[in-house]
Coordinates of C-alpha atoms in Angstrom, one line a residue:
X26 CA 16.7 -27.2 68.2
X27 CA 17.8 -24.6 70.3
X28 CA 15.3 -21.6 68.9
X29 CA 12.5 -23.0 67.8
X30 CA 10.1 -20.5 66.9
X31 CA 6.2 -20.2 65.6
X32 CA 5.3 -18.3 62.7
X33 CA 1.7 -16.9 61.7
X34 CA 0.6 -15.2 58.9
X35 CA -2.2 -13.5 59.1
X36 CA -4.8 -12.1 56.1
X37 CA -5.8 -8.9 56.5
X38 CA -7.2 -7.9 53.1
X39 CA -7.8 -9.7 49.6
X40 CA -7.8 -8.5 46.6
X41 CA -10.3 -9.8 43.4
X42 CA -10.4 -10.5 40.8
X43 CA -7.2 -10.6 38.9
X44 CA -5.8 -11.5 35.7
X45 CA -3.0 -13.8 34.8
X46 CA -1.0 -10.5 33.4
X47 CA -1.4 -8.8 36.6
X48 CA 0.4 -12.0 38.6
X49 CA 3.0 -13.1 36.1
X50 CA 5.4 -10.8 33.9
X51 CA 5.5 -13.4 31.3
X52 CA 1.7 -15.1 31.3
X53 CA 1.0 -18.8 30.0
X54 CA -1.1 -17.7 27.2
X55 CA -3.3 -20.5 27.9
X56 CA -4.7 -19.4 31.2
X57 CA -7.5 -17.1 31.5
X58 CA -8.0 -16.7 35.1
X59 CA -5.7 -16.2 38.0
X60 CA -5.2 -16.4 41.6
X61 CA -6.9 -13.4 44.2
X62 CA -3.7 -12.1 46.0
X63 CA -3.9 -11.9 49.5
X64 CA -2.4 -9.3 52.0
X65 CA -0.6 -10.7 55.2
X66 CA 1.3 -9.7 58.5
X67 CA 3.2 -12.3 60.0
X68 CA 3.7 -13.1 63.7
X69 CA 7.1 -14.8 64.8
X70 CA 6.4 -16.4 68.2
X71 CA 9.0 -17.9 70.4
X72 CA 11.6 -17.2 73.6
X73 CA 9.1 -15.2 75.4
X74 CA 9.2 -12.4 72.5
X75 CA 6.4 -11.5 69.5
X76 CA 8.5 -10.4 66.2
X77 CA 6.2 -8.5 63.8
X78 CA 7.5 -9.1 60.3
X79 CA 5.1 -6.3 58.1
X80 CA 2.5 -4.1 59.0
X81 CA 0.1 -3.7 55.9
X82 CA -2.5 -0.8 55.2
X83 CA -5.1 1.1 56.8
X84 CA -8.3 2.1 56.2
X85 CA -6.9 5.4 54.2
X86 CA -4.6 3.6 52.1
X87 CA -6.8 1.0 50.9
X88 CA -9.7 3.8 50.3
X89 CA -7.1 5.7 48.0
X90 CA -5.8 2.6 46.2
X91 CA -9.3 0.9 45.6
X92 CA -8.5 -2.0 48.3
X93 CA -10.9 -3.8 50.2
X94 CA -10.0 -4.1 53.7
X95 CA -11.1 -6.8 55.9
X96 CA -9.6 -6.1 59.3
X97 CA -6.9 -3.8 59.9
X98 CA -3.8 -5.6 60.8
X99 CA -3.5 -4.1 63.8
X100 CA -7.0 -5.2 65.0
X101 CA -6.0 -8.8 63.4
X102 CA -3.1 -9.0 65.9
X103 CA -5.3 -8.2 68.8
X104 CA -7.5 -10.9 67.7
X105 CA -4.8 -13.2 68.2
X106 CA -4.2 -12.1 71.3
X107 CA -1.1 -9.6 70.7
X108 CA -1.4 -5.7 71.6
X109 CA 0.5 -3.6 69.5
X110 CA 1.9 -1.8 72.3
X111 CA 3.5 -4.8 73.8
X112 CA 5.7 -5.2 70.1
X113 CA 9.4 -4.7 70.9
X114 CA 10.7 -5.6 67.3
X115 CA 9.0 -4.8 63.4
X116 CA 10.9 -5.9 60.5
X117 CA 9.6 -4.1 57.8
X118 CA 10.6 -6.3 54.4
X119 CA 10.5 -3.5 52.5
X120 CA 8.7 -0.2 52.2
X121 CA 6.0 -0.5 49.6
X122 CA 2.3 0.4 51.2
X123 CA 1.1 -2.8 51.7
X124 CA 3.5 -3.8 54.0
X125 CA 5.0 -0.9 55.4
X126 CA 1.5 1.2 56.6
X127 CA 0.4 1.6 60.4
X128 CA 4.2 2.3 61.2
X129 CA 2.5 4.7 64.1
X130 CA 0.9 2.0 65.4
X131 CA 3.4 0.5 67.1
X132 CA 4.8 2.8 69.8
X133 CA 7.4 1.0 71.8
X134 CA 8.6 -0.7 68.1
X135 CA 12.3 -0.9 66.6
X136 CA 12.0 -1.0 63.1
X137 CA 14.2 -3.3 61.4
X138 CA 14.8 -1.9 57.4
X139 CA 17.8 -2.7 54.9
X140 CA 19.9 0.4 54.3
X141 CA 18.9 0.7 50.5
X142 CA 15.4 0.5 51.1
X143 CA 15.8 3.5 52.3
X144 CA 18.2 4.8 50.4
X145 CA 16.3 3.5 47.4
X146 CA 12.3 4.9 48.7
X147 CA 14.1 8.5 49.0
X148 CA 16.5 8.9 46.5
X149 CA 16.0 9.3 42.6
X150 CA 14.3 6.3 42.0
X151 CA 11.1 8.2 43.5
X152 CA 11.5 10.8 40.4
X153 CA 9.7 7.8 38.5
X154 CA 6.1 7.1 38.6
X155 CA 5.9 3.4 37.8
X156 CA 8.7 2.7 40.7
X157 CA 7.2 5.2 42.9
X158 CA 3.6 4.0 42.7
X159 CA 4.0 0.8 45.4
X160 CA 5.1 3.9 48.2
X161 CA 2.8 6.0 49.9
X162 CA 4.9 9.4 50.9
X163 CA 3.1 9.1 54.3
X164 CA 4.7 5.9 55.2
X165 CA 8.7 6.9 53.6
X166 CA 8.0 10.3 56.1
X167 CA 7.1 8.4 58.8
X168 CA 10.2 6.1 58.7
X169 CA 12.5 8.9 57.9
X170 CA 10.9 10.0 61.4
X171 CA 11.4 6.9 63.2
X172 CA 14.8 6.9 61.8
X173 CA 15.7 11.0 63.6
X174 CA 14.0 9.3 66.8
X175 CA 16.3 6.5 66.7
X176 CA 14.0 4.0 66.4
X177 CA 15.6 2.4 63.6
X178 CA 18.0 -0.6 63.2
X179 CA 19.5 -0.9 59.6
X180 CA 20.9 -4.0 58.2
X181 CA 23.4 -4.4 55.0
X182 CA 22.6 -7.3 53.5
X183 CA 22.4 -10.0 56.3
X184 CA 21.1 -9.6 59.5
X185 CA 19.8 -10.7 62.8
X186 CA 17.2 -9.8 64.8
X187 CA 17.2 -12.5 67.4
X188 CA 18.5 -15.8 67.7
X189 CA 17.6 -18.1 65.1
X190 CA 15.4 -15.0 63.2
X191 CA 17.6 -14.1 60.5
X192 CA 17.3 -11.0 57.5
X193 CA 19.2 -11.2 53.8
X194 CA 18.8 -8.6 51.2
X195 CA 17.2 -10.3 47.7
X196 CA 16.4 -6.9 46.3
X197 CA 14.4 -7.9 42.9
X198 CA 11.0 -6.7 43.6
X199 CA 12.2 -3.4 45.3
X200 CA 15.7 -2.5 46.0
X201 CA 16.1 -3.4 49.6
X202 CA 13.7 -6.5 49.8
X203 CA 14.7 -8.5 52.3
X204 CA 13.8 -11.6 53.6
X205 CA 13.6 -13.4 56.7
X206 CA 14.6 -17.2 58.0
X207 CA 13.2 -18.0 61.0
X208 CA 14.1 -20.9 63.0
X209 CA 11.1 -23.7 63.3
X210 CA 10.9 -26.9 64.8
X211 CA 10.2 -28.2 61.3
X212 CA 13.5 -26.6 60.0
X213 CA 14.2 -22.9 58.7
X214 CA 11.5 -21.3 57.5
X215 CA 11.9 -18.5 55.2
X216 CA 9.3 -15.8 55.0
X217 CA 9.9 -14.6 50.9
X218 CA 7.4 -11.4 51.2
X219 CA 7.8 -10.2 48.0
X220 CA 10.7 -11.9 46.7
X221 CA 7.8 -14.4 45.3
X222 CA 4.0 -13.3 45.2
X223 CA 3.2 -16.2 44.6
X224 CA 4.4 -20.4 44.4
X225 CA 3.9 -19.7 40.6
X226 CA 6.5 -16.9 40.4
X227 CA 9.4 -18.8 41.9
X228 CA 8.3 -22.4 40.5
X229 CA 8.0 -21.0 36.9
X230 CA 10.3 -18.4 37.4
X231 CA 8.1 -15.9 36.0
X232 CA 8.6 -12.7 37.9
X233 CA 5.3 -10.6 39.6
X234 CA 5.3 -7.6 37.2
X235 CA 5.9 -4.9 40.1
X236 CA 9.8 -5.2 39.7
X237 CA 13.1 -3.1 39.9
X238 CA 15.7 -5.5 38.9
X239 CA 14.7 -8.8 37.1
X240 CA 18.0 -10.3 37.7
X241 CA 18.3 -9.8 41.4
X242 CA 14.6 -11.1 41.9
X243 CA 15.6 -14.3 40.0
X244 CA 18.7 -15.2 42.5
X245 CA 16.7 -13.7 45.2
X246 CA 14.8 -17.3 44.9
X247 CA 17.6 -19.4 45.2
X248 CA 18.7 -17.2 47.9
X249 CA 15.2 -18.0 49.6
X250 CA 15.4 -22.1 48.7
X251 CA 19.6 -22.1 50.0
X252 CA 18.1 -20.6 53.3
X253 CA 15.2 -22.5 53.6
X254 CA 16.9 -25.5 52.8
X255 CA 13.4 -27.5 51.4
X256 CA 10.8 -25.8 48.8
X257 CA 8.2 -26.3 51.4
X258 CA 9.8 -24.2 53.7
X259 CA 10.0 -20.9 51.1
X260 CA 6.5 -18.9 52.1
X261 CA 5.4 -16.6 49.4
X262 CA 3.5 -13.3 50.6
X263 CA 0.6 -13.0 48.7
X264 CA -0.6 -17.0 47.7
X265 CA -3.9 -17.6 49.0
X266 CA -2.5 -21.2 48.5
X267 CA -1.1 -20.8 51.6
X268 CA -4.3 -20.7 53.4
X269 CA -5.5 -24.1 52.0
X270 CA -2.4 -26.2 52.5
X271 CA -1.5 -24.8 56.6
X272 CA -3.5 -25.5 59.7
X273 CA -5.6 -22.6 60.7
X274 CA -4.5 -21.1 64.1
X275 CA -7.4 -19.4 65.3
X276 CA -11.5 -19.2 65.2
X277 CA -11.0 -15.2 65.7
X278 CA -8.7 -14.1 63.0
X279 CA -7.7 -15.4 59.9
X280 CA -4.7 -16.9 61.0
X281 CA -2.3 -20.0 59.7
X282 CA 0.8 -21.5 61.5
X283 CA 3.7 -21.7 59.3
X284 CA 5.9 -23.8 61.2
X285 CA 3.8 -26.7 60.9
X286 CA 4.3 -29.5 58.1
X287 CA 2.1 -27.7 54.9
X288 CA -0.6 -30.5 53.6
X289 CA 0.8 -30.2 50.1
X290 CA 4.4 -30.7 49.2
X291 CA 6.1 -28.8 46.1
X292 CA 8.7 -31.2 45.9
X293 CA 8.9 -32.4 42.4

């Protein structure tokens, strides 16, 4: 395969404990407990070039949400060995806090956004408080900045940010969701982020209750399964599942490489 790339996600934070309602939008009424959600920045590897797909929360952030952090994902990349300063290319999946935070941490970054992200984390939508609650104003200000400095590369719809590391607009969980299909040597591997929270949410198809549009998150997974090719190949962005079924990559960090085979299949 001509670009075959690594990918890592690493946990930066988890979050416990939860309850089934606060996972699934339509709960089994059977189950009483539910998965911890875990918070992750992943590390695309491969052509001589580190691709940062998601850049969490801080310290701040997770202080004014009531969020535990573990390690700030900065301090989790250089724990792997990757200095922030070094990163050429950010792909921000979408703009909620958790995964759009430290955006001044990365100096010599280009961010990589869809254009109704942005459209969509500045425009009326924000006049709402339940769709506004996932942004921090901080972060949307800091972009906007990013964006007058011309440090910004928007995508409509699909995208691509190298060879072989693809972008497509699912929307679903927030307007301009988008997620990314990297080239492994195992196949295409497609990083959902929040199209799917969890394995549950796309194998029951039973939407995470943070939503904008319930039918664009529903063909947003078979968006994610047609690019991936395989259901083992879809990575949800919160399953702590994911951390028992793919090899760990380091003794420093909490780190797991996602281009190797998963020990678990979800073939049925």
């Amino acid at each position: 395969m001509g670009n075959a790339y690594e990918i890592y996600a690493l946990r930066y934070a988890t979050m416990s404990p939860r309850t089934p309602q606060m996972n699934y939008l339509q709960p089994d009424p059977h189950e009483t407990t539910a998965q911890d959600l875990d918070y992750f920045v992943w590390l695309i590897r491969g052509g001589g070039r580190d691709i940062l797909v998601d850049t969490g929360f801080n310290a701040e952030e997770a202080q004014a949400r009531g969020r535990k952090l573990t390690l700030n994902p900065v301090d989790a990349l250089a724990r792997f060995g990757v200095d922030a300063e070094a990163i050429k290319d950010v792909i921000v999946t979408h703009l909620h806090y958790d995964h759009a935070g430290n955006l001044d941490r990365f100096p010599k970054a280009r961010f990589h956004l869809q254009d109704r992200e942005m459209s969509y984390a500045t425009g009326r939508c924000m006049c709402m408080g339940t769709l506004r609650h996932p942004f921090s104003v901080e972060h949307v200000t800091l972009m906007v900045r990013h964006v007058f400095n011309e440090r910004v590369t928007f995508h409509n719809g699909d995208g691509e940010v190298a060879p072989g590391v693809t972008l497509h607009r699912v929307g679903g969980h927030s307007d301009g969701l988008q997620v990314v299909r990297v080239e492994t040597a195992r196949g295409p591997v497609v990083l959902a982020s929040d199209a799917s929270h969890y394995y549950g949410n796309m194998h029951r198809r039973s939407p995470f209750p943070i939503i904008y549009n319930v039918g664009d998150m529903f063909d947003g997974w078979d968006i994610a399964h047609r690019l991936a090719g395989h259901p083992d190949r879809v990575i949800p962005g919160h399953d702590p599942v994911v951390t028992e079924i793919y090899p760990r990559a380091s003794d420093k960090v909490d780190a797991w490489s996602l281009h190797l085979a998963p020990s678990r299949s979800f073939v049925k």
